[in-house]
PDB file of C-alpha atoms and ligand atoms in Angstrom:
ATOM      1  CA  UNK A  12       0.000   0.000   0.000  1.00 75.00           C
ATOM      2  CA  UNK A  13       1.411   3.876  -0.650  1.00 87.00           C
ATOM      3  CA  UNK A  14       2.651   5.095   2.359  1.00 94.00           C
ATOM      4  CA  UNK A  15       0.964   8.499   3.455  1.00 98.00           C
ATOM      5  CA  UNK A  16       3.521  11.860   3.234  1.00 98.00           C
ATOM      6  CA  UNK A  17       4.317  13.207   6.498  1.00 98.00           C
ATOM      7  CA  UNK A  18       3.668  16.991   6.707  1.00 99.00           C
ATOM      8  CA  UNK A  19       5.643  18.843   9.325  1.00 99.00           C
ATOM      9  CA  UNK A  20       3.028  20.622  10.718  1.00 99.00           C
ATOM     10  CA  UNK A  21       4.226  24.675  11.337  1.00 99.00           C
ATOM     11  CA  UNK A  22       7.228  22.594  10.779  1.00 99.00           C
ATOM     12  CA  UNK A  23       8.413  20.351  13.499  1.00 99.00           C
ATOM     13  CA  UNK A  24       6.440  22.458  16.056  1.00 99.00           C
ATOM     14  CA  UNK A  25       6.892  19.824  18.972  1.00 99.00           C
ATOM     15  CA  UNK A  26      10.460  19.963  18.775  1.00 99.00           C
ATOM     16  CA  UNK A  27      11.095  23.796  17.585  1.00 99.00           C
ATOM     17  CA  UNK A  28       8.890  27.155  17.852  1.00 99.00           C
ATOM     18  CA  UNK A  29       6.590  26.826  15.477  1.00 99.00           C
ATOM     19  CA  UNK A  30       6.585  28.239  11.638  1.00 99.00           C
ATOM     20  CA  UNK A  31      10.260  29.322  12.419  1.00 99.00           C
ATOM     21  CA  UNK A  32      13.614  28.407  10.906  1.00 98.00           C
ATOM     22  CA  UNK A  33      14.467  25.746  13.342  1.00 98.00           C
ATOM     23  CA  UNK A  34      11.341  23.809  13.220  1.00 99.00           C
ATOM     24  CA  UNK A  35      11.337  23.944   9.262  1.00 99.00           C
ATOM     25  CA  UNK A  36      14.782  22.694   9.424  1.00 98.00           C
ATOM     26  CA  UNK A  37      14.487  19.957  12.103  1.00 98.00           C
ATOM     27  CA  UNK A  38      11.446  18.513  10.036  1.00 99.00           C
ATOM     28  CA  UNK A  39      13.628  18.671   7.237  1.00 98.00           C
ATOM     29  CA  UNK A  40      16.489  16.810   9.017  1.00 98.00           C
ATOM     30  CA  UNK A  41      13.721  14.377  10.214  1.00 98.00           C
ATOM     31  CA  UNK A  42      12.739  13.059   7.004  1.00 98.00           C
ATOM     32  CA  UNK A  43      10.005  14.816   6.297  1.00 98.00           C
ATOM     33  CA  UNK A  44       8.091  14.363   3.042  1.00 98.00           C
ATOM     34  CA  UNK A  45       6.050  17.390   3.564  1.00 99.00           C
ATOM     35  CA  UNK A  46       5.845  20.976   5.378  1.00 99.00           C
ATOM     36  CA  UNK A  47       2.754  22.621   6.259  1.00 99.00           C
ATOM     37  CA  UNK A  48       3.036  26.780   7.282  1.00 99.00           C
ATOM     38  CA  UNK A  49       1.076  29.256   7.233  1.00 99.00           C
ATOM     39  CA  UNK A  50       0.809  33.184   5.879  1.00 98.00           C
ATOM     40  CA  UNK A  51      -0.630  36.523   7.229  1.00 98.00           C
ATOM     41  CA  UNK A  52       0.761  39.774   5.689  1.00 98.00           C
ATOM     42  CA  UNK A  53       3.060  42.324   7.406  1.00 98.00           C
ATOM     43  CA  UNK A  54       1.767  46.040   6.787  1.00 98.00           C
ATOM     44  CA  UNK A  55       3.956  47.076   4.261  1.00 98.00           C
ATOM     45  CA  UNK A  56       2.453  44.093   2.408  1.00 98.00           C
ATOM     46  CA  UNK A  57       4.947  40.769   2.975  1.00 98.00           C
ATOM     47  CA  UNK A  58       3.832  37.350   3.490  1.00 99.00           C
ATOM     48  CA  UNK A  59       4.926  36.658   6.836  1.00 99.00           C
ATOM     49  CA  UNK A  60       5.336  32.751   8.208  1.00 99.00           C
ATOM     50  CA  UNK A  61       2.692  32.674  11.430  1.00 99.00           C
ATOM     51  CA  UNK A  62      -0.153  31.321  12.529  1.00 98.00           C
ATOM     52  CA  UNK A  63      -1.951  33.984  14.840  1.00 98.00           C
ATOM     53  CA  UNK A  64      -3.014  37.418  13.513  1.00 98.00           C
ATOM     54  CA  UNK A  65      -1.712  38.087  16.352  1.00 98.00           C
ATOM     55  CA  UNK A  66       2.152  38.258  18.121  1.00 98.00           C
ATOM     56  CA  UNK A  67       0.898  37.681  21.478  1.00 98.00           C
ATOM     57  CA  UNK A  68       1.459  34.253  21.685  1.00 98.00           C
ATOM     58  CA  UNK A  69       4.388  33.393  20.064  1.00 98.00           C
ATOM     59  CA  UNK A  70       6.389  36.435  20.367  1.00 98.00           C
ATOM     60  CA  UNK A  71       7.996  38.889  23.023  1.00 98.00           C
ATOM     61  CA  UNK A  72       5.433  41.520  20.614  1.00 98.00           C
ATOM     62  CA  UNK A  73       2.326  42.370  21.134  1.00 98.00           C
ATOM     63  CA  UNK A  74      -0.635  43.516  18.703  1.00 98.00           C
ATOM     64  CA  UNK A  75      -2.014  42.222  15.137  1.00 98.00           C
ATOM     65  CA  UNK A  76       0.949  41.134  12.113  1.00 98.00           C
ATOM     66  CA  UNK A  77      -1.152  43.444  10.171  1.00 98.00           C
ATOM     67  CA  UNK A  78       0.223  46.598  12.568  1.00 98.00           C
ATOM     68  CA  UNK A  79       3.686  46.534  12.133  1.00 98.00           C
ATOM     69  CA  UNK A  80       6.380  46.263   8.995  1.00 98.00           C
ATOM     70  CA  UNK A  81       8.806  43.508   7.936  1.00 99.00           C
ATOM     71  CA  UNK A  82      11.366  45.367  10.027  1.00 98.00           C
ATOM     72  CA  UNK A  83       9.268  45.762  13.027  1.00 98.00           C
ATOM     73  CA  UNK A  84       8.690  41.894  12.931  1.00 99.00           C
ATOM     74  CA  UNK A  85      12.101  41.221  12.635  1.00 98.00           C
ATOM     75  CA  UNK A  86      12.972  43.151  15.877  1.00 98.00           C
ATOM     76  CA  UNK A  87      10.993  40.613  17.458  1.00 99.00           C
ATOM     77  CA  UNK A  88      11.907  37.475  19.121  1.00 98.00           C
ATOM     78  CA  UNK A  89      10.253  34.246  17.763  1.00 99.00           C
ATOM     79  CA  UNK A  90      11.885  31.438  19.845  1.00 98.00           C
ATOM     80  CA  UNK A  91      12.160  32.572  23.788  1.00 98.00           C
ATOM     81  CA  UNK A  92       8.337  31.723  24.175  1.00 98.00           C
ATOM     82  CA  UNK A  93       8.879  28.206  23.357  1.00 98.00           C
ATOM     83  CA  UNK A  94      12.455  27.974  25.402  1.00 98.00           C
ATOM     84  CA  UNK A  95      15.094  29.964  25.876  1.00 98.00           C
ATOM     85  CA  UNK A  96      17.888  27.719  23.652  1.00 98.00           C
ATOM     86  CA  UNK A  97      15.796  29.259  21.007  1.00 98.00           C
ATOM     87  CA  UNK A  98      16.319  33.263  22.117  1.00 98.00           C
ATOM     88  CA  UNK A  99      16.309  35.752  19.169  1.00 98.00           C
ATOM     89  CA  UNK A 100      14.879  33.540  16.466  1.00 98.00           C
ATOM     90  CA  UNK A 101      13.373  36.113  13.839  1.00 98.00           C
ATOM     91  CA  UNK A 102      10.184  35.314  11.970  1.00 99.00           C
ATOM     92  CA  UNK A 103      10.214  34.278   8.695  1.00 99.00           C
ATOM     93  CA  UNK A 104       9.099  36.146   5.164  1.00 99.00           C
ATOM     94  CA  UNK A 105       7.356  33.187   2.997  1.00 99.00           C
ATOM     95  CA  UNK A 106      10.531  33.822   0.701  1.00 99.00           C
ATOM     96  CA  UNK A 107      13.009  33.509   3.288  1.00 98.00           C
ATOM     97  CA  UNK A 108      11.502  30.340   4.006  1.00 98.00           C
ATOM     98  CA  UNK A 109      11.741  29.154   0.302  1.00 98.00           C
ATOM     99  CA  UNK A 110      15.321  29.973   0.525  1.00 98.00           C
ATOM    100  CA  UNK A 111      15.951  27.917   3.652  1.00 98.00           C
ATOM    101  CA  UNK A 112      13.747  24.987   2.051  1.00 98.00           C
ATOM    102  CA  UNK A 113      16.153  25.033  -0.897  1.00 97.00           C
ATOM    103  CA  UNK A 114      17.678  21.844  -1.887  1.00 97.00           C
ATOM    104  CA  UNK A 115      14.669  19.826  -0.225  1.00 98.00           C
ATOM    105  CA  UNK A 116      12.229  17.946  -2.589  1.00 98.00           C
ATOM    106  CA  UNK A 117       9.218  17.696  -0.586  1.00 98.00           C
ATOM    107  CA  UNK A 118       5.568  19.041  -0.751  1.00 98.00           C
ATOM    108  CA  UNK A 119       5.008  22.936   0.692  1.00 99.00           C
ATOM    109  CA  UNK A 120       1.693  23.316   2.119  1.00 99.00           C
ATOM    110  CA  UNK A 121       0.913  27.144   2.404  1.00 99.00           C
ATOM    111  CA  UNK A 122      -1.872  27.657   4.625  1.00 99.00           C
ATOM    112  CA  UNK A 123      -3.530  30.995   3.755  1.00 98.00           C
ATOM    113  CA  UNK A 124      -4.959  32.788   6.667  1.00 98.00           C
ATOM    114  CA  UNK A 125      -7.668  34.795   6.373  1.00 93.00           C
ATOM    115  CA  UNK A 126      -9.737  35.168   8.613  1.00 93.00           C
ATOM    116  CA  UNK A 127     -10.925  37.018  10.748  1.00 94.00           C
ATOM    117  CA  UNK A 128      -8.639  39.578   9.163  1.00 97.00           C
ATOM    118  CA  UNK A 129      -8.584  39.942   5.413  1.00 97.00           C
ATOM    119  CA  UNK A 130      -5.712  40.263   3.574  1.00 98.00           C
ATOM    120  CA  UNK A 131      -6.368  42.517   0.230  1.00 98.00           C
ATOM    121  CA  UNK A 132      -4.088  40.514  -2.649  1.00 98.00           C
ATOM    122  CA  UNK A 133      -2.686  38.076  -0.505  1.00 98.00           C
ATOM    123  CA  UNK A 134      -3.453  35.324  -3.059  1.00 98.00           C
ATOM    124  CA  UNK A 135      -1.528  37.098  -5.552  1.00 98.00           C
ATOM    125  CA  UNK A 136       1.307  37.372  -3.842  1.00 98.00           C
ATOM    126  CA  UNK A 137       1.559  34.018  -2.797  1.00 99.00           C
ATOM    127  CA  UNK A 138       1.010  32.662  -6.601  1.00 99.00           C
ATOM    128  CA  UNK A 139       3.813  35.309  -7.642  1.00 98.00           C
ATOM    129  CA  UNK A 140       6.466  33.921  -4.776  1.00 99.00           C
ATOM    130  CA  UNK A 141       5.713  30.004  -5.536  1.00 98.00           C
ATOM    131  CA  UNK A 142       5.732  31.144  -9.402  1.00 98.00           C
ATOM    132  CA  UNK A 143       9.504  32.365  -8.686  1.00 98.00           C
ATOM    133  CA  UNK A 144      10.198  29.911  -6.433  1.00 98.00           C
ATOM    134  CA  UNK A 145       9.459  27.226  -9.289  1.00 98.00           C
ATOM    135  CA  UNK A 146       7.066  25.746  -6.373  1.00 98.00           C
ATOM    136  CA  UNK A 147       4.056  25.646  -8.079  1.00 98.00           C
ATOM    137  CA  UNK A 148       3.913  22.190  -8.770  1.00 98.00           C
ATOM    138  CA  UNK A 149       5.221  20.971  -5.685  1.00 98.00           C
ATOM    139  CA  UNK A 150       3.021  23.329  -3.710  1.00 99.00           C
ATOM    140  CA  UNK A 151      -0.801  22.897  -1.898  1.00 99.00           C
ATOM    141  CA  UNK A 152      -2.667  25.769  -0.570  1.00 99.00           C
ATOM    142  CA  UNK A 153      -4.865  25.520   1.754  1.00 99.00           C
ATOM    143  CA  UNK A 154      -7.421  27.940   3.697  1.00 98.00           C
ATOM    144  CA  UNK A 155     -10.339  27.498   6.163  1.00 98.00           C
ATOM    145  CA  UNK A 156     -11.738  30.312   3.517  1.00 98.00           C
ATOM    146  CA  UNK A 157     -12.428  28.575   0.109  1.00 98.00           C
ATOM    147  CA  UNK A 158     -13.277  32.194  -1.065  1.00 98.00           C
ATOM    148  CA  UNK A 159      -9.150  31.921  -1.033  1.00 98.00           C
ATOM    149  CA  UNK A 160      -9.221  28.976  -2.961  1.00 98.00           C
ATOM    150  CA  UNK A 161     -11.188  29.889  -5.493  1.00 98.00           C
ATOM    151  CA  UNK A 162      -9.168  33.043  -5.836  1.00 98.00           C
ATOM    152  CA  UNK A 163      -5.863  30.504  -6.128  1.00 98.00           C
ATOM    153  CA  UNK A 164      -7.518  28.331  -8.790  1.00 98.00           C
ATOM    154  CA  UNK A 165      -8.700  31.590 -10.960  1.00 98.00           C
ATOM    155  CA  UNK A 166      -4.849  32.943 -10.767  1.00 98.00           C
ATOM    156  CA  UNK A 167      -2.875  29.890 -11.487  1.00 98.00           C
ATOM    157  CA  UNK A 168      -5.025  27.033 -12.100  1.00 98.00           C
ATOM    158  CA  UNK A 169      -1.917  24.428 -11.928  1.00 98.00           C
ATOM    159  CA  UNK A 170      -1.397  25.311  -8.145  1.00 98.00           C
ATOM    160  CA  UNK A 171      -3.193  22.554  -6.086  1.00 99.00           C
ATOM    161  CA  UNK A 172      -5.697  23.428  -3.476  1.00 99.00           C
ATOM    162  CA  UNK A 173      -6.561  21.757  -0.315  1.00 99.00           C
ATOM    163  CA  UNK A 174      -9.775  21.919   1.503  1.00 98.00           C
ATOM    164  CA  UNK A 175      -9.535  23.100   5.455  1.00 98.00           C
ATOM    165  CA  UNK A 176     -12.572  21.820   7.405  1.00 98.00           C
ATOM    166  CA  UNK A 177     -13.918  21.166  11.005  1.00 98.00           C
ATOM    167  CA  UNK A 178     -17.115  19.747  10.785  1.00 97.00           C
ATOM    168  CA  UNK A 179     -18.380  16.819   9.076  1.00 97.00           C
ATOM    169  CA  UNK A 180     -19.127  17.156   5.982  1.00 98.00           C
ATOM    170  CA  UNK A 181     -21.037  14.798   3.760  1.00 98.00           C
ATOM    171  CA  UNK A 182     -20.050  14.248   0.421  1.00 98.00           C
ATOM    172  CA  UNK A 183     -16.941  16.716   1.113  1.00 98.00           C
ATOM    173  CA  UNK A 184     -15.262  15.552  -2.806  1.00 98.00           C
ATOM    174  CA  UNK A 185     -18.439  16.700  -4.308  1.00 98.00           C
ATOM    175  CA  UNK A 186     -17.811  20.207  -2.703  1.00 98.00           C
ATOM    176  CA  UNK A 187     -13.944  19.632  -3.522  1.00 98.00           C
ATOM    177  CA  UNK A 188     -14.519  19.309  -6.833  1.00 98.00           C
ATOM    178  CA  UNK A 189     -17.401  22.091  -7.087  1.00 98.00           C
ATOM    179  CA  UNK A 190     -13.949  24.716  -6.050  1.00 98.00           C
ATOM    180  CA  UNK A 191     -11.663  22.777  -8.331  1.00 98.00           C
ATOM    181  CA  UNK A 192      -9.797  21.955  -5.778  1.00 99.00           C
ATOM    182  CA  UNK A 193      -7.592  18.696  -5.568  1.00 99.00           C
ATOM    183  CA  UNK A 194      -7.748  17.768  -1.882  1.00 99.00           C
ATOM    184  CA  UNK A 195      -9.434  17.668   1.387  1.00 99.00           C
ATOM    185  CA  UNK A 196      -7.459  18.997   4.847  1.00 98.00           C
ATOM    186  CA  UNK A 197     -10.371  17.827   7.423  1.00 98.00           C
ATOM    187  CA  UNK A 198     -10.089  17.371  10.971  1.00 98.00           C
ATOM    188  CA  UNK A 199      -8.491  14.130  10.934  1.00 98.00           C
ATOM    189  CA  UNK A 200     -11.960  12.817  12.675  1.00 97.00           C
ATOM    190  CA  UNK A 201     -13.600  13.137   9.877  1.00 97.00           C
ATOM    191  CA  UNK A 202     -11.699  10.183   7.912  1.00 98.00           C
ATOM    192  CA  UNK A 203     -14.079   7.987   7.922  1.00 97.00           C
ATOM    193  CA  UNK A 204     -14.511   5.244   5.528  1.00 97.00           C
ATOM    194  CA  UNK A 205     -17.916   6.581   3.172  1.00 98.00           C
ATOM    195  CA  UNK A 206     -15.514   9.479   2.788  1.00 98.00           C
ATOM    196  CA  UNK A 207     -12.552   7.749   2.346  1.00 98.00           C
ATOM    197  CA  UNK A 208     -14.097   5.753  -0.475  1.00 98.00           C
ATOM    198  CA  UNK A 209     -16.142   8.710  -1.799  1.00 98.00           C
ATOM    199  CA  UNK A 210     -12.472  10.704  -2.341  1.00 98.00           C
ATOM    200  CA  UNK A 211     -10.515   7.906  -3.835  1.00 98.00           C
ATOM    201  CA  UNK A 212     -13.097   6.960  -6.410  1.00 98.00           C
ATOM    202  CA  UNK A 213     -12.834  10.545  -7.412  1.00 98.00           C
ATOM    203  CA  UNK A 214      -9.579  11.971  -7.625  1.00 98.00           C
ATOM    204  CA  UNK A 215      -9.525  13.734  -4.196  1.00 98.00           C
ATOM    205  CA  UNK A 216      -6.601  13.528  -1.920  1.00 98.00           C
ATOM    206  CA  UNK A 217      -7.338  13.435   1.663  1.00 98.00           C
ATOM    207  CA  UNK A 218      -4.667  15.087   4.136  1.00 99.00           C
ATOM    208  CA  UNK A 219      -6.205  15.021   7.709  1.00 99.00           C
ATOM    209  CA  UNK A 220      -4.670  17.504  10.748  1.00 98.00           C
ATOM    210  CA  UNK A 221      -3.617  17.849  13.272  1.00 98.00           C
ATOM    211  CA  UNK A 222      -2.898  13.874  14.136  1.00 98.00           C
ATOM    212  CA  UNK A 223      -0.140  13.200  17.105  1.00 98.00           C
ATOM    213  CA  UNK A 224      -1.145   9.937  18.693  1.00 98.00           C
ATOM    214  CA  UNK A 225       1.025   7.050  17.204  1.00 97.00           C
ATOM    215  CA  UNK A 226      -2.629   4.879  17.029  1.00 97.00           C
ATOM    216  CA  UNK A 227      -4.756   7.566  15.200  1.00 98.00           C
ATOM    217  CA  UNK A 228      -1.427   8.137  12.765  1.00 98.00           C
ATOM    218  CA  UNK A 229      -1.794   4.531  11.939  1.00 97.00           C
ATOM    219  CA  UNK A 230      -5.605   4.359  11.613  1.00 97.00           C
ATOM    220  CA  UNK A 231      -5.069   7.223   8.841  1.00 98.00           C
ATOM    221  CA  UNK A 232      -2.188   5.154   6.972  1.00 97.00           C
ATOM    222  CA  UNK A 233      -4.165   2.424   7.116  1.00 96.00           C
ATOM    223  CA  UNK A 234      -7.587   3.899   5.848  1.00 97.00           C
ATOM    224  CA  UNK A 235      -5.056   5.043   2.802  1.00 97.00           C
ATOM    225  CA  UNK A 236      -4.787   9.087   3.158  1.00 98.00           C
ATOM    226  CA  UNK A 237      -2.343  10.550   1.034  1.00 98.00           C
ATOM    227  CA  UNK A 238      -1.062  12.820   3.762  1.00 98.00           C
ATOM    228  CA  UNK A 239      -0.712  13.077   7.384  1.00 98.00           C
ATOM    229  CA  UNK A 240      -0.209  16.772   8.773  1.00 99.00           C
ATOM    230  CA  UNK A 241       1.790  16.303  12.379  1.00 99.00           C
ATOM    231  CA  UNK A 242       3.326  18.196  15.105  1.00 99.00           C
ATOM    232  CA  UNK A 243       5.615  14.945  15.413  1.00 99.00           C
ATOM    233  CA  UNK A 244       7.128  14.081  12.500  1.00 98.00           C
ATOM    234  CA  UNK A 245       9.396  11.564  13.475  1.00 98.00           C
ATOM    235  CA  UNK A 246       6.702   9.592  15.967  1.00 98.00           C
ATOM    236  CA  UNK A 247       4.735   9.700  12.579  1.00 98.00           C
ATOM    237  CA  UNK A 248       8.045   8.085  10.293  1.00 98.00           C
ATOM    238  CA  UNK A 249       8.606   5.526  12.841  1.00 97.00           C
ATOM    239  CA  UNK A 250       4.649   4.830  13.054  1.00 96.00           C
ATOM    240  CA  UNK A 251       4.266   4.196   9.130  1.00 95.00           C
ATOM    241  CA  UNK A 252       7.585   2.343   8.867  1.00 93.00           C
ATOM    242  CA  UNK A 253       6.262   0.147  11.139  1.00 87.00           C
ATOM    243  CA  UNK A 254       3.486  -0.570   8.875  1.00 86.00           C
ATOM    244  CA  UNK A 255       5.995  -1.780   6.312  1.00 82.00           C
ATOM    245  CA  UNK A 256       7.291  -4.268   9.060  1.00 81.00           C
ATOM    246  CA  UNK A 257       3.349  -5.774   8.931  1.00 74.00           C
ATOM    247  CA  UNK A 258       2.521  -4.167  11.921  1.00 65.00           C
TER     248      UNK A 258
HETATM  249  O1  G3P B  27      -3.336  22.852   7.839  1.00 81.25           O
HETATM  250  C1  G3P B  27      -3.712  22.113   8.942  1.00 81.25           C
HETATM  251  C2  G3P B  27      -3.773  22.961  10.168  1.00 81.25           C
HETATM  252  O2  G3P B  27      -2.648  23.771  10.197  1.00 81.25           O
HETATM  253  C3  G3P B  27      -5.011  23.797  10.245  1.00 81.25           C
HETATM  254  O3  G3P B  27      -5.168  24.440  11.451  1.00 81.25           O
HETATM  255  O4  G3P B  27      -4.941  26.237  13.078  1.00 81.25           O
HETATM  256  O5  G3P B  27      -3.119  24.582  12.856  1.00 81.25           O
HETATM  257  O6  G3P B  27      -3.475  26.271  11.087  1.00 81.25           O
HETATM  258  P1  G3P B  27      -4.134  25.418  12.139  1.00 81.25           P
HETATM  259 MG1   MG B  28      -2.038  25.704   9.582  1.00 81.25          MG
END
């Protein structure tokens, strides 16, 4: 049976501060098939590499990415929330991050955010860096607003899109396929086998989040996903190689 890829999830965000240099390049060193991030957009208009709209959390900052400029954010100090051995790491632009991701072969998966803030052109710009990058075919965006997809699809139609849901959905390929979009990113709950069949007879990828537990990793490679989006990429390595063992 194909193995599932293993996305990195905000890179290898159990080991590393999340969306940040070190986590994209432990994943990386990990084996990693796959690295999910995700964008906001600075105020002078650069796709930053965060989660929250906000720099509360995972920052010595405080107040909305929207707020402040690329220089701003880079005063700011990434890594001392998640332990001090990571002091001073800077955030990443979604370009700097292509640059450190050089020389690796796996999948990017950009998560657009927006929502609840909007971000006027955001979609454009990210077509315009993976169009640079040459990542457009290696690359799957993904957004809990399909209003983003469809945007995606209508600017560069070649760029994949994933599908980022909660609830569960019935018949979620028929909706995939109403956006043109490739692939389904559901709560990893939601893998369950009418939908599993439903998306294979299709054409629709299935890449569940956020799954952590060595027995729910398994259950997905052995329902047949095409992707697994971790925190723990290497518990999720070991989990499907043991799979090959006829575990
Ligand atoms: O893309 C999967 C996952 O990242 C979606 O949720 O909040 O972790 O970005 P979140
Ligand atoms: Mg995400």
């Amino acid at each position: 049976m194909k193995r599932p890829i293993i996305y990195a999830h905000r890179g290898a965000s159990a080991y590393a501060p999340e969306n940040t240099g070190s986590a994209f390049t432990k994943a990386i060193e990990m084996g990693a098939g796959g690295i999910e991030l995700d964008i906001h957009m600075s105020k002078d208009g650069h796709l930053m590499v965060i989660h929250d709209e906000s720099l509360n959390r995972t920052s010595n900052g405080k107040g909305l990415v929207k707020d402040l400029s690329l220089d701003e954010l880079k005063d700011l100090d990434f890594g001392s929330w998640f332990d001090s051995s990571f002091k001073g790491e800077r955030i990443l632009t979604l370009e700097e991050c292509l640059d450190l991701l050089e020389g690796w072969d796996g999948i990017l998966n950009v998560e657009i955010k927006s929502g609840p803030i909007l971000y006027d052109g955001i979609e454009e710009k990210l077509v315009k860096v993976l169009s640079e990058y040459k990542m457009i075919d290696r690359t799957i965006v993904s957004s809990f607003n399909h209003y983003s997809l469809l945007a995606i699809k209508q600017l560069e139609p070649e760029l994949k899109t994933g599908i980022l849901y909660m609830a569960g959905l019935v018949e979620p390929w028929i909706y995939a396929q109403r956006l043109g979009a490739e692939a389904i990113h559901p709560y990893f709950f939601n893998i369950q086998p009418p939908i599993v069949k439903g998306c294979k007879e299709n054409g629709i990828m299935m890449n569940p989040f956020t799954v952590d537990k060595a027995e729910y990793i398994l259950a997905m490679a052995r329902a047949g996903v095409d992707g697994i989006i971790t925190n723990v990429p290497d518990i999720a390595l070991n989990t499907i190689k043991a799979l090959d063992k006829g575990v």
